[in-house]
């Protein structure tokens, strides 16, 4: 079945779109990437998303929910054309949407109980209407309803694609937020462990924007960070963040490490008279240490490390990760046959495939949910194929 996955992460740089061919049984489907590309957000839409995530009102969110849906639909149509396909060739879309708020810590509401919540915008009805393709979205809500944190969700796909009978593996995603998934040898789904370790590209991109007064939004290749020196005073401050002390299951986002946090890190660095290069170098070391220290929560041996996400293109991050993960060999997802930049979009195509086949894809040992659940809500396209 040809499926399409749409994803925009906490870095808020654009929409990743992957077209995949999913074949085989629901227990162990085979996945082949057909086409992948990213549609960048316009600067106006990106600013609206960032504003909505920090201090948006209901009117802005209502409007932006549809705007982002249109952008996602455009990304899907453009990628379908690039692949030489027609919308009729694609049977299913899985859309993660754009997270604007994630509150995994329960809040007690009198007369109601403990409430966890997470909001992803990008109206799936718009995507289904523009493309004509049945669209699965709102993946996090059911896990939250079952008492979980609604994140991370990709460990299920890590389990499908990267499990090994010979070696234990730590799968690392370096996106806006970094997260890890531990896969023991011959893992059963309920045995895997996964959680968000802390900020990654979200922090580096925000610092780069401040360093260049908005002229550049990323340290391409980690070149500026490579020119700097990590500062122990700033590093100690960063490592004292309370999220890092929290035991898994845990997940995080802009609520902990968003615009205000990035500005605070920048101000701390300038207070210590650090250059932009030194602040970025310190941030890189901080990110790698939070990933490396995640092994303390696992208390398990790791034979191999597999890395994906946009951070693999940052040389400073990757060089330090190699050092701190030694003697484990560090592989890119690409070496395992999966485009590392495309992985999360691929993952939501696979999750959508499992949704329409009635397969539960949350992992309670990861999210803290009371039991496995089928994720997502379905917006039918013009023609709804039989999935059984």
mmCIF file of N, CA and C in Angstrom, residues 93 122 152 183 241 291 326 379 386:
data_model
loop_
_atom_site.group_PDB
_atom_site.id
_atom_site.type_symbol
_atom_site.label_atom_id
_atom_site.label_comp_id
_atom_site.label_asym_id
_atom_site.label_seq_id
_atom_site.Cartn_x
_atom_site.Cartn_y
_atom_site.Cartn_z
ATOM 1 N N UNK A 93 -2.815 8.932 4.093
ATOM 2 C CA UNK A 93 -1.882 9.931 4.629
ATOM 3 C C UNK A 93 -1.896 9.832 6.148
ATOM 4 N N UNK A 122 -3.129 21.745 12.117
ATOM 5 C CA UNK A 122 -2.953 21.295 10.740
ATOM 6 C C UNK A 122 -4.145 20.442 10.388
ATOM 7 N N UNK A 152 7.042 9.734 23.610
ATOM 8 C CA UNK A 152 7.239 9.713 22.159
ATOM 9 C C UNK A 152 6.473 8.564 21.505
ATOM 10 N N UNK A 183 16.521 -0.630 22.405
ATOM 11 C CA UNK A 183 16.029 -1.896 21.887
ATOM 12 C C UNK A 183 16.954 -3.009 22.355
ATOM 13 N N UNK A 241 18.964 21.835 34.686
ATOM 14 C CA UNK A 241 17.540 21.973 34.373
ATOM 15 C C UNK A 241 16.749 20.836 35.017
ATOM 16 N N UNK A 291 22.071 13.378 26.001
ATOM 17 C CA UNK A 291 21.811 12.122 25.280
ATOM 18 C C UNK A 291 22.634 10.990 25.886
ATOM 19 N N UNK A 326 31.502 6.152 22.773
ATOM 20 C CA UNK A 326 32.550 5.127 22.679
ATOM 21 C C UNK A 326 32.469 4.203 23.898
ATOM 22 N N UNK A 379 -9.995 11.042 8.783
ATOM 23 C CA UNK A 379 -10.791 11.926 7.923
ATOM 24 C C UNK A 379 -10.847 11.278 6.538
ATOM 25 N N UNK A 386 -10.892 -0.133 0.934
ATOM 26 C CA UNK A 386 -10.987 -1.140 1.974
ATOM 27 C C UNK A 386 -9.582 -1.492 2.439
#
